[in-house]
XYZ file of C-alpha atoms in Angstrom:
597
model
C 109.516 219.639 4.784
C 110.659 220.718 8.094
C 111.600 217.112 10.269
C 111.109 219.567 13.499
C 107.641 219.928 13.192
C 105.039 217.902 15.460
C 101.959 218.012 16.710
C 103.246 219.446 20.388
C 104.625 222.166 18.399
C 101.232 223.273 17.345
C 99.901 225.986 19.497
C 97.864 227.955 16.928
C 95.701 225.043 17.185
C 91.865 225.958 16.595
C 89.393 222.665 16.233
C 89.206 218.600 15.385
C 88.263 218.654 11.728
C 86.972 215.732 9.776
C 89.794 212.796 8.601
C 91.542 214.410 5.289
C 90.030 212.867 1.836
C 92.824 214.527 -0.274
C 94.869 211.916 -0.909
C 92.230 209.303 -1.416
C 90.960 211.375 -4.044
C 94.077 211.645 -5.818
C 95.093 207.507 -5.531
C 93.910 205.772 -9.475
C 90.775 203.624 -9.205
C 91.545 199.978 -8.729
C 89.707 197.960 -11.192
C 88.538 194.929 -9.030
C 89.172 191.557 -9.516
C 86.073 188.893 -11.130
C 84.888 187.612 -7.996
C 83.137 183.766 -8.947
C 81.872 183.488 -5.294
C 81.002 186.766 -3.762
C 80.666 184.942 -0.499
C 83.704 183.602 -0.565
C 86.076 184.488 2.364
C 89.799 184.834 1.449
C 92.606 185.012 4.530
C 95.270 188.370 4.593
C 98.189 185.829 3.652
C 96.317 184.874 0.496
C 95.593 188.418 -0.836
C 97.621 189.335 -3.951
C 100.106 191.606 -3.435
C 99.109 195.144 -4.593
C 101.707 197.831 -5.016
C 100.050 201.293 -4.947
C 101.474 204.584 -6.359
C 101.879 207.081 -2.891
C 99.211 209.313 -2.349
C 99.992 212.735 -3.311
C 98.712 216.098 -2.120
C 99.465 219.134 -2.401
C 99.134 222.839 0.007
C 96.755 224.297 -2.699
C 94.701 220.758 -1.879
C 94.799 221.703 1.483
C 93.505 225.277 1.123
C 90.642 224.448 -0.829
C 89.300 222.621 1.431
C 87.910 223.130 5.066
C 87.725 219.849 6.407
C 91.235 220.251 8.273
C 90.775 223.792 9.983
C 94.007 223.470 12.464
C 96.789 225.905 10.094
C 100.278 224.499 10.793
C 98.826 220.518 9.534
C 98.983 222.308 5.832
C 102.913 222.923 6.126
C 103.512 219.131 7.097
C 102.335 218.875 3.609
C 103.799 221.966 1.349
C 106.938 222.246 -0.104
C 108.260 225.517 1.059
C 111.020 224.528 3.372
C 114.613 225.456 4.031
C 115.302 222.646 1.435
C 113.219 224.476 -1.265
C 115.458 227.113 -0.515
C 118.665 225.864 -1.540
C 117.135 224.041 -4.092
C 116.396 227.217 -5.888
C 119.925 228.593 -4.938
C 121.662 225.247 -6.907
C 119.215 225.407 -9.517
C 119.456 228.804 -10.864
C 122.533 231.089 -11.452
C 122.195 234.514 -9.879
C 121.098 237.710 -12.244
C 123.168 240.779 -11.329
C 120.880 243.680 -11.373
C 123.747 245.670 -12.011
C 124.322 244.445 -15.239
C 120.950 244.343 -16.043
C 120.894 248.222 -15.727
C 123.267 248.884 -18.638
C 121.120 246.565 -20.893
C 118.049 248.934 -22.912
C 116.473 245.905 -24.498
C 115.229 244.157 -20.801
C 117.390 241.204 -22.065
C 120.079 239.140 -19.844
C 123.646 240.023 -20.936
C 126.053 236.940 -20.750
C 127.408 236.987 -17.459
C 124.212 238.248 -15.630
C 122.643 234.479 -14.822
C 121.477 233.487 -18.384
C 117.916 232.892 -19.037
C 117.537 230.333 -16.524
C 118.778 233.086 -14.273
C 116.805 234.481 -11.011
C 117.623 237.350 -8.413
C 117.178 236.231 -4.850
C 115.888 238.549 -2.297
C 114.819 238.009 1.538
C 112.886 239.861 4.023
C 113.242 238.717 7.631
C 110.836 239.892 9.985
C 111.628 241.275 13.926
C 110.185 238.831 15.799
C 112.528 236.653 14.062
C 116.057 238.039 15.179
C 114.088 238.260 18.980
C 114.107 234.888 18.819
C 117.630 234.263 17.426
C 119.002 236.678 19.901
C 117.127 235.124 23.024
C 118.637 231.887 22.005
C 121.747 233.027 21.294
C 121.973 236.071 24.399
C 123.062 238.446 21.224
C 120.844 241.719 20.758
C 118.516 242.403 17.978
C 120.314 243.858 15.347
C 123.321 241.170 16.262
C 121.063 238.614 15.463
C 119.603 240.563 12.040
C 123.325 241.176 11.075
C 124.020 237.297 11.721
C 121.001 236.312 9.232
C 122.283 238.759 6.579
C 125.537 237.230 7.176
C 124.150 234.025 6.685
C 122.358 234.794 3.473
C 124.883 237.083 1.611
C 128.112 236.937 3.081
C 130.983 235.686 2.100
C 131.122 232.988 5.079
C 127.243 232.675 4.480
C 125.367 229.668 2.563
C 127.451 231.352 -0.613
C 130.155 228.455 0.385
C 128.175 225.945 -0.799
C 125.592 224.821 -3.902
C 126.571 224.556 -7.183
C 126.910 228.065 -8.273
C 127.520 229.528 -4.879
C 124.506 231.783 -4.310
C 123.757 234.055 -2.121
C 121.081 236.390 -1.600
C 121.387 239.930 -3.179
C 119.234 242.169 -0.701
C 118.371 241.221 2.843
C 115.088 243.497 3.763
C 113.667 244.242 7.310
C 110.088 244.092 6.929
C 109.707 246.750 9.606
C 109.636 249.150 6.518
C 106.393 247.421 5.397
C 105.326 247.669 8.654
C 105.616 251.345 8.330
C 103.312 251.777 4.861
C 100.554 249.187 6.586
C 100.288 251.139 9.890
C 99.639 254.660 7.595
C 97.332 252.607 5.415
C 95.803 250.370 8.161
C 94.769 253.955 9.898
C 93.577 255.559 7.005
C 91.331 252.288 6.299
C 89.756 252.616 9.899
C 89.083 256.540 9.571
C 87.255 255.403 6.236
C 85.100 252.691 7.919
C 84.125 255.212 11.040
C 83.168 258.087 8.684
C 81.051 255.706 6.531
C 77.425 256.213 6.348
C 75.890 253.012 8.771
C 74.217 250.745 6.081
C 71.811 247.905 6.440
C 73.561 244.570 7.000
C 74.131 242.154 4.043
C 73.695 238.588 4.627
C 76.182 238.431 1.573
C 80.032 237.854 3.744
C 81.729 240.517 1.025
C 85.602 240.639 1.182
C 86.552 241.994 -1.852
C 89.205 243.995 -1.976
C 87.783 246.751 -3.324
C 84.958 247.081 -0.702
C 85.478 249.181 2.650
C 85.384 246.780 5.929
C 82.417 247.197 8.310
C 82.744 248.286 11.858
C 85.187 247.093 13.972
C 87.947 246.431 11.333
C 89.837 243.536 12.359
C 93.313 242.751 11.539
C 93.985 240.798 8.404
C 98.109 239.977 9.149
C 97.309 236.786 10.629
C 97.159 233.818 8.361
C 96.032 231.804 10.906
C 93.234 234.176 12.005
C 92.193 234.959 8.101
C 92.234 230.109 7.706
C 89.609 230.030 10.876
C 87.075 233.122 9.678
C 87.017 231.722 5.715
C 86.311 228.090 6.523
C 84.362 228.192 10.168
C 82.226 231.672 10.496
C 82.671 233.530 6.858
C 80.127 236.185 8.587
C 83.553 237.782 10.149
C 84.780 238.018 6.564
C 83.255 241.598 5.786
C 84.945 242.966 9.166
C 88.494 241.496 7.972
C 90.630 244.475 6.911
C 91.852 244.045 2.954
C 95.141 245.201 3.945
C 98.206 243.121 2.770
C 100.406 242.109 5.643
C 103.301 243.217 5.528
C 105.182 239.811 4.419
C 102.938 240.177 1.628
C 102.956 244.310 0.567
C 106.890 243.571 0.439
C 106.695 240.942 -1.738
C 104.614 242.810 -4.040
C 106.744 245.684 -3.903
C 109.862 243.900 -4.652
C 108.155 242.005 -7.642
C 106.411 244.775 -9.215
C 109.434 247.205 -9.248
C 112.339 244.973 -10.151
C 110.375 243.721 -12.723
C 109.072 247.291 -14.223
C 112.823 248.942 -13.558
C 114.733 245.573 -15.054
C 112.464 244.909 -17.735
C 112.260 240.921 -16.933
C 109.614 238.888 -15.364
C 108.291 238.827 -11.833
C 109.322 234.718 -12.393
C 113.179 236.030 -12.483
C 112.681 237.671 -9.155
C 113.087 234.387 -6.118
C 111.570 236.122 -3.081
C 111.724 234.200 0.530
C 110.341 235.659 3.518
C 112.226 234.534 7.350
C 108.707 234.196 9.400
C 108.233 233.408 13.140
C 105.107 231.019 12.455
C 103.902 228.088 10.273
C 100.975 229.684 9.108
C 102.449 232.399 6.667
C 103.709 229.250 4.511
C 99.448 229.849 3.837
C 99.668 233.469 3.098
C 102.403 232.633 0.383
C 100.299 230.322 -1.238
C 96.859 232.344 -1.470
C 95.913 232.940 -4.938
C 95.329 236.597 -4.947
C 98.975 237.311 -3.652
C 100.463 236.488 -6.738
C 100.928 238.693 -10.330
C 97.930 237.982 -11.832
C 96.199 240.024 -9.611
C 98.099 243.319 -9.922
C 100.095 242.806 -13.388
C 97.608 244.995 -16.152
C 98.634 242.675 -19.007
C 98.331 239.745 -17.012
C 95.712 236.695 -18.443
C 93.643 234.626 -15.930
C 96.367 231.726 -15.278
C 98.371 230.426 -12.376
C 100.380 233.358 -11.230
C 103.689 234.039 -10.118
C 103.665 234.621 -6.385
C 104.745 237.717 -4.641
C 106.625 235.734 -2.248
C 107.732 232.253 -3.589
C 109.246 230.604 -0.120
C 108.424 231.017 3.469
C 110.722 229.435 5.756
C 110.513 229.903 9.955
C 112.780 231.078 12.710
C 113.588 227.373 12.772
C 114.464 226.817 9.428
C 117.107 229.323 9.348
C 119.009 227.199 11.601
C 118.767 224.164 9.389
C 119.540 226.159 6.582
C 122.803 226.888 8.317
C 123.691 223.448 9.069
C 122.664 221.933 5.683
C 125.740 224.302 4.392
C 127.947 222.975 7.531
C 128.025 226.547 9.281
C 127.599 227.108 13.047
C 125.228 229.866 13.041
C 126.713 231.111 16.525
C 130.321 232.056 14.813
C 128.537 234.199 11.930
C 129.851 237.618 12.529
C 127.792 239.467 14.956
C 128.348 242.874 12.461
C 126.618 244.094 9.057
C 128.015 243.571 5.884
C 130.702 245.734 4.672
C 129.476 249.080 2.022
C 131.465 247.840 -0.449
C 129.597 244.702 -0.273
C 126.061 246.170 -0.842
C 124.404 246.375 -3.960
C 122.176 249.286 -3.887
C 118.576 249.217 -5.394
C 117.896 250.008 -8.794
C 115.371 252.883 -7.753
C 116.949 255.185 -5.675
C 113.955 256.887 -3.693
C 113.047 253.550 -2.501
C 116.819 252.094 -1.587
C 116.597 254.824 1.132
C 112.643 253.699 2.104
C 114.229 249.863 1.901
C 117.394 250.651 3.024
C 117.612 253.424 5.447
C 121.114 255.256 5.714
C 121.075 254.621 9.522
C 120.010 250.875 8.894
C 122.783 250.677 6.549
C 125.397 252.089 8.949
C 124.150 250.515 11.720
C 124.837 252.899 14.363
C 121.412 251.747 15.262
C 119.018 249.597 13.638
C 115.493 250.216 12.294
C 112.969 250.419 15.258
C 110.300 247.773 16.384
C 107.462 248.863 18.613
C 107.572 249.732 21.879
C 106.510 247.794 24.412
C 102.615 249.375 24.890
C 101.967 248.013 21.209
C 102.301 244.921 21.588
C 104.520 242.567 20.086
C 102.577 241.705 16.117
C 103.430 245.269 14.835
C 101.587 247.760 16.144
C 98.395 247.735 14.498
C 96.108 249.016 17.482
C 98.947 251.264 19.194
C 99.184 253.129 15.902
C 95.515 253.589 15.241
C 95.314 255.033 18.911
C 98.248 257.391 18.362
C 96.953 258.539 14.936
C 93.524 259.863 16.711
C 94.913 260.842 20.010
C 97.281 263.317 18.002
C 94.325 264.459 16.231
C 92.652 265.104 19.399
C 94.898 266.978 21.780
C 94.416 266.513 25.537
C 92.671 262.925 25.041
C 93.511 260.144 27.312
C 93.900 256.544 26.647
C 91.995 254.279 29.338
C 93.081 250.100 29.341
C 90.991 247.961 30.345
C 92.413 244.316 30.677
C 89.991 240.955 30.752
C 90.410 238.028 32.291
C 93.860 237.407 30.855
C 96.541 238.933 29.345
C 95.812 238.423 25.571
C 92.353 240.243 25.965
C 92.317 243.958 26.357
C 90.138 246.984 25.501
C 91.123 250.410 24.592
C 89.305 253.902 25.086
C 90.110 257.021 23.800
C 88.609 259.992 25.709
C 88.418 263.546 25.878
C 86.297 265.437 29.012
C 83.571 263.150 28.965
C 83.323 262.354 25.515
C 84.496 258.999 24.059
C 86.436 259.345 20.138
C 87.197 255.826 19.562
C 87.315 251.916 21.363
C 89.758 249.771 20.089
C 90.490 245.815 21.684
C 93.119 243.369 21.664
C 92.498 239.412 21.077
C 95.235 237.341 21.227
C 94.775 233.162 20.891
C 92.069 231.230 20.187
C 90.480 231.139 23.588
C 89.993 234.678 23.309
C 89.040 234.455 19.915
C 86.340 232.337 20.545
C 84.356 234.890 22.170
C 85.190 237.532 19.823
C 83.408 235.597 16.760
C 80.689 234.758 19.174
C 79.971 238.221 19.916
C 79.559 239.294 16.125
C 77.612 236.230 15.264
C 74.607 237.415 13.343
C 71.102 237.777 15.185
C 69.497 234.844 13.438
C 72.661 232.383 14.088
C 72.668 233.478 17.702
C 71.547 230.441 20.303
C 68.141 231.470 21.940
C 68.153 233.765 24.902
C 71.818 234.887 23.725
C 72.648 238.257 22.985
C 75.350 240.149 20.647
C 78.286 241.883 22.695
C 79.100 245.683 22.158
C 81.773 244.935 19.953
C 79.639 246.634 16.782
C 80.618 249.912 18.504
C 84.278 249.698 18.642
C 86.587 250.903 15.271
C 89.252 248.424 15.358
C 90.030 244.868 17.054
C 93.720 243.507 16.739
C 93.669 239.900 16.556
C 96.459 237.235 16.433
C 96.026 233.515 16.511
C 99.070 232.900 18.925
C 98.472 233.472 22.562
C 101.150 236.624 23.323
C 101.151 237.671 20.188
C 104.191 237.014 17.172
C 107.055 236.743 19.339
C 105.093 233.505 20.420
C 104.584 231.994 16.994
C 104.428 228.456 16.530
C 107.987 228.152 14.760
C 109.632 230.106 16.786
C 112.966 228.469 18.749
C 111.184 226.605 21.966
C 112.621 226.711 25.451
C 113.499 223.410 25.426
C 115.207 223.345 22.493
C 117.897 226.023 23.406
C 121.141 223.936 25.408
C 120.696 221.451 22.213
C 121.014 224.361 19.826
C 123.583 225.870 21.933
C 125.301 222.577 22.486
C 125.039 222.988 26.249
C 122.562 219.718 26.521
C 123.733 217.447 29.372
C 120.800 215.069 28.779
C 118.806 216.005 31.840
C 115.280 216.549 30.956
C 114.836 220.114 30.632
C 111.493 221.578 32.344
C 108.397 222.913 30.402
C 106.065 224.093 32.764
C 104.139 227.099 31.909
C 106.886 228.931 34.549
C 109.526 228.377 32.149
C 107.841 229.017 29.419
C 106.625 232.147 30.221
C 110.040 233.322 31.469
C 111.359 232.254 28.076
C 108.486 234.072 26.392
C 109.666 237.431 28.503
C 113.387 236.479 27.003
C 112.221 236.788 23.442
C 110.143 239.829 24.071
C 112.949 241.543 26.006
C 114.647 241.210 22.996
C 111.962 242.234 20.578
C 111.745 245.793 22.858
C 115.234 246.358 23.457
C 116.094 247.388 19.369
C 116.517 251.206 20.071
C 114.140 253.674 18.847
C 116.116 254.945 15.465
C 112.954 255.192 13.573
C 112.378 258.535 14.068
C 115.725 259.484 12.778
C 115.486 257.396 10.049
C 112.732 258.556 8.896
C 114.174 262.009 9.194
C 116.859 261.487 7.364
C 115.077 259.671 4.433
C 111.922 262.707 4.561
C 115.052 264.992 4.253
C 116.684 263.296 1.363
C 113.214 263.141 -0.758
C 112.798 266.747 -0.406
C 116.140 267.248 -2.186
C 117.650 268.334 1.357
C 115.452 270.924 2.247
C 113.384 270.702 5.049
C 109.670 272.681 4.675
C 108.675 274.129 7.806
C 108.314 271.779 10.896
C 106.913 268.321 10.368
C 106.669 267.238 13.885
C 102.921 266.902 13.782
C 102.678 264.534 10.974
C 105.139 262.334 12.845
C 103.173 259.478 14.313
C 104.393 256.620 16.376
C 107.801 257.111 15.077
C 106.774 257.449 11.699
C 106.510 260.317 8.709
C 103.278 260.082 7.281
C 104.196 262.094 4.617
C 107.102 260.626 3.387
C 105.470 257.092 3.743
C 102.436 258.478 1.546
C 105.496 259.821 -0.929
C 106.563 256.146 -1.519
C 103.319 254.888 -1.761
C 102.515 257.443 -4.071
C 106.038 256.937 -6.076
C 104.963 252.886 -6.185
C 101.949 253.249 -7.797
C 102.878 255.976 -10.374
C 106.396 254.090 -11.854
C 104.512 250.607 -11.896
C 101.556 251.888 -13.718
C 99.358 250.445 -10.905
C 97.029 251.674 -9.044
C 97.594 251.573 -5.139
C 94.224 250.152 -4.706
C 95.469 246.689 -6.455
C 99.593 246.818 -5.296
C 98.589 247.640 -1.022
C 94.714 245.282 -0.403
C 93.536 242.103 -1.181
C 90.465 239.799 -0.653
C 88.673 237.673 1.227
C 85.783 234.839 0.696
C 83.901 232.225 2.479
C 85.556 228.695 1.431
C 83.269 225.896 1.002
C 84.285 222.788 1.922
C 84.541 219.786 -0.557
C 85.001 217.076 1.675
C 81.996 214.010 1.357
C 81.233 215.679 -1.772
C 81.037 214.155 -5.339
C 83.816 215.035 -7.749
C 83.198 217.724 -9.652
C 82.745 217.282 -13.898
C 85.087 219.450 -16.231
C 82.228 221.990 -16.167
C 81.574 222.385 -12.960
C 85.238 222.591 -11.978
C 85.423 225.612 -14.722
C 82.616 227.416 -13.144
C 84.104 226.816 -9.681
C 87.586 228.172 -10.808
C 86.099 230.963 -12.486
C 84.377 231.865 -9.614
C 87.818 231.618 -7.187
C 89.474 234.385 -9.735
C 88.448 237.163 -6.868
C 90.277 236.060 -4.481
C 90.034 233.289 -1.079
C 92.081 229.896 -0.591
C-alpha cells in the first residue's frame, strides 16, 4: 500500500457514502459470555481482555459493494502497490522468451525461469512521463527513456531482488491508444446509423450490445465506479470499449501465451498509471482470461493486467532499490539490449522503428484534444474528413472542463460531440439523461439525447491531472531542493503547475505520422499501393491499425468482438443486508459471470 496516499490527495472525489461494513462482516462471531445478572453493570477496567484477529478486507470486497462510492478509498485497501511489484520480481525467476522460441513442446527449457518462472512486461502511459518530466524539467521521451531505464536497464531495479529482475518489454500505451480511437469511431458511426428504438427500462451493458445515443467514454475507472453504483440508467450509454490500459493487457496476454505455448499466469503484466482509480480497472472481473480464453471454465481468472502502480509509485519503486531516479540516463536502451517480440508484425505495431531509434518518440495528442487521449478530437476528425469543407464550432460552458462541439457544413449540422471533465460537471451531465419518470417535477431532460459522443473524465483537466500524479508541493522534496518553508497551494500555483505537466504532455513531437508510415510500409512487404493520405486520420493509418486488429484476432483464434469490448452492469449494494446462504451466493455469482464489479 502506497504510505503517500491521503485523503487531501483525493480529488476524484464524488459523494459521502455510508460507514464500510466489510470488515465487520469478515471479524468471527464472539460467543458471549453467561451473564447471571443481565442488569449488572461492569466498569472498562474490569472487562476481560479480548484479543481479536484484524479485520481483513479485500479490493474485490470493496467493488462489490456500493456503500463507499468515492474510487481512490478502494486502493488504501488493495494490494497492488510498488511493493507488490518487487515482490513478484524476488519471487519468480524471469522466462526468456527467447528460449522459449526454440522449444516445440510449449515447455520451459532449464535456464528459461523454471516452472515457477514468469515474463514481466510494463506499459507506461503519457501522462505519466508529463509528469516525471515537469518534476524533473526533462522532456517527454527523457522522462519515458528514464522509466525504461529504471525497469530494464542495467542500472535499473535489476541491481537488486533476489534474482535480479528486470522487466523484458517496456510498452507505450499510445499504441493502444491508436486501435481504441479507430474502434472508438467506428463504435459511434454504428450507434448514429442505428435504427432509434424504444427505450428499455432494462440498464443493458453487455458487451455485445451497441451503446445508445450519445456514447460516452468508458476509459475512466472512476467515471465507469460512479454510473454502476449511483445512476446504472447511464450504463447503456457507456461505450464497451476497453481502455487502453486494458486492450494492452489483453493483447500482451493473449499473444505471448498463443505464440509461447504457456499460460497467460506466466505472463506478470504492470501498467505505470497517472491515477488511483485504474488499480479498479485491473481488478474488474471481465478483464481477466476467462472472458476471452475459448477453453477457459467459469473460475477466477487470470487478469490481463496483474499490477497497477501510479506516477508516484515509480518513484518509490526507485528508492526501495536505493536509486536516485534523477541520475537514470536520460537516453533509450541500447539495440543490442532489446529483445524483440516473438510476432514480428506486431513488434513494429508495439515497437515502432522510430520509437525504437528514438530520433523522435511516439506522438501524444495535440493540444485541441485534450489531454485523456483523444477520444472526442478523433471522432471529430474521422467525420470532418468524411465531410470536406465542414467546420468545427466550440462552444465552452461555464468552465473549462465543459465544452460542446459542432460539426457543420452550409447550414446543415453532421454531428455534436461535448466534453465533461470532473465531477461538478458531471453532475449535470447524469442529470440531464435521467429518465422521464426519475426526473424531479417541473424538471426537464437536456438536449444531450441528440449529440453522438460525450468525453468524460472524472478528474477536473483531464489525465494529466490524475489523482496520483506528482503534486506541486511535493516537487523541491523530490528534487531535494526543500528548505522547509511552507510551499504555497493556492489554486494559482496549482494551476501553473497543472500548465507545467501539460506543456510537457504537448511538447512530444508529432512522429506518429511517420511511424505509422513506416510500419503501413513494412506490412505491405515495402510496397506502397497508391496514396493513402485519405485514410490517415489524426495522425493515424486506419488501415494498418485495422491490419493488426485483424492479425490479433485471426492468430489467437478469437474473435475481435471478445479481445477489443467489455461490459457493464448496475451493482447492487449489499450493505445493511443479511448474509447471503450458500445458495443464494451461487445464484448471485452466477449471475456476475457477464461482467460488472
Amino acid at each position: 500500500m502506497s504510505a503517500i496516499l491521503s485523503a487531501d490527495d483525493l480529488n476524484d472525489f464524488i459523494s459521502p457514502g455510508v460507514a464500510c461494513i466489510k470488515p465487520v462482516e469478515t471479524l468471527p462471531h464472539v460467543k458471549q459470555e453467561n451473564i447471571d445478572n443481565p442488569y449488572e453493570v461492569t466498569t472498562e477496567d474490569n472487562l476481560p481482555t479480548q484479543n481479536l484477529p484484524a479485520a481483513q478486507i479485500s479490493l474485490t470486497d470493496c467493488l462489490a459493494c456500493s456503500g463507499c462510492v468515492t474510487s481512490a478509498e478502494a486502493v488504501l485497501v488493495s494490494l497492488q502497490s510498488h511493493s507488490e511489484v518487487l515482490h513478484a520480481l524476488d519471487s519468480y525467476p524471469s522466462i526468456s522468451p527467447q528460449s522459449l522460441q526454440f522449444t516445440n513442446n510449449g515447455g520451459l527449457p532449464n535456464g528459461a525461469g523454471g516452472d515457477d518462472g514468469k515474463i514481466f512486461v510494463a506499459s507506461v502511459s503519457p501522462q505519466t512521463r508529463a509528469s516525471l518530466a515537469a518534476t524533473y524539467g526533462v522532456t517527454e521521451s527523457e522522462a519515458g527513456y528514464m522509466i525504461e531505464q529504471l525497469f530494464s536497464g542495467s542500472q535499473g531495479i535489476r541491481i537488486g531482488g533476489q534474482h535480479g529482475n528486470g522487466f523484458t518489454w517496456v510498452l507505450d500505451t499510445n499504441v493502444a491508444r491508436q486501435a481504441c480511437l479507430v474502434l472508438g469511431a467506428d463504435e459511434v458511426a454504428n450507434s448514429i446509423s442505428r435504427p432509434k428504438q424504444v427505450e428499455s427500462p432494462i440498464e443493458d451493458g453487455a458487451a455485445t450490445t451497441q451503446p445508445k445515443k450519445p456514447v460516452m467514454t468508458s476509459a475512466c475507472p472512476g467515471w465507469i465506479c460512479y454510473v454502476e453504483k449511483t445512476h446504472p440508467y447511464i450504463v447503456s450509454y457507456l461505450s464497451r470499449l476497453k481502455s487502453p490500459q486494458a486492450l494492452l493487457g489483453t493483447l500482451l496476454k493473449t499473444t505471448l501465451s498463443r505464440i509461447l505455448r504457456i499460460s497467460p499466469e506466466k505472463i506478470w503484466h504492470v501498467a505505470v498509471m497517472p491515477c488511483f482509480d485504474k488499480k479498479l480497472e485491473a481488478s474488474r472481473e471481465e478483464l481477466t482470461d476467462v472472458f476471452w480464453k475459448p477453453e477457459q471454465k467459469a473460475k477466477q481468472g487470470v487478469r490481463d493486467v496483474d499490477c497497477v502502480i501510479t506516477t508516484r509509485e515509480v518513484l518509490m519503486l526507485a528508492d526501495a532499490r536505493g536509486i536516485r531516479f534523477a541520475d537514470l540516463p536520460r537516453r533509450p536502451l541500447d539495440e543490442s539490449e532489446r529483445i524483440p517480440f516473438p510476432d514480428k508484425q506486431l513488434d513494429r505495431f508495439l515497437f515502432p522503428r522510430i520509437q525504437r531509434d528514438r530520433r523522435k518518440p511516439l506522438s501524444n495528442p495535440n493540444s485541441a484534444s485534450g489531454s485523456s487521449g483523444g477520444y472526442l478530437y478523433h471522432i471529430l476528425q474521422t467525420y470532418k474528413a468524411a465531410h470536406p469543407g465542414s467546420d468545427i464550432i466550440i462552444e465552452r460552458g461555464r468552465n473549462a472542463d465543459k465544452v460542446d462541439y459542432t460539426l457543420v457544413r452550409g447550414g446543415e449540422v453532421i454531428i455534436r460531440a461535448a466534453r465533461y471533465y470532473g465531477f461538478r460537471n458531471i453532475q449535470n451531465l447524469v442529470r440531464s439523461l435521467k429518465p422521464a419518470g426519475k426526473l424531479l417535477k417541473g424538471r426537464k431532460t437536456g438536449q444531450l439525447k441528440d449529440y453522438a459522443y460525450v468525453e468524460v473524465m472524472a478528474c477536473p483537466g483531464g489525465c494529466t491531472n490524475g489523482g496520483a500524479q506528482i503534486k506541486s508541493t511535493e516537487v523541491a522534496n523530490i528534487n531535494g531542493t526543500a528548505n522547509g518553508d511552507m510551499v504555497k497551494n493556492g489554486p494559482a500555483e496549482q494551476k501553473e503547475w497543472q500548465g507545467r505537466v501539460d506543456e510537457a504532455y504537448f511538447s512530444a513531437e508529432s512522429s506518429g505520422d511517420e511511424a505509422m508510415a513506416e510500419s503501413d510500409t513494412a506490412a505491405r512487404g515495402n510496397k506502397i499501393v497508391g496514396d493513402d493520405s485519405e485514410e490517415r486520420i489524426n495522425g493515424i493509418s486506419i488501415s494498418y491499425v485495422r491490419s493488426i486488429l485483424d492479425q490479433w484476432s485471426v492468430s489467437t483464434g478469437i474473435d475481435l468482438q471478445k479481445l477489443a469490448y467489455t461490459s457493464y452492469r448496475k451493482v447492487e449494494s449489499d450493505v445493511g443486508k443479511s448474509k447471503l446462504g450458500d445458495t443464494e451466493r451461487v445464484v448471485e455469482l452466477a449471475g456476475r459471470i457477464g461482467g460488472g464489479w
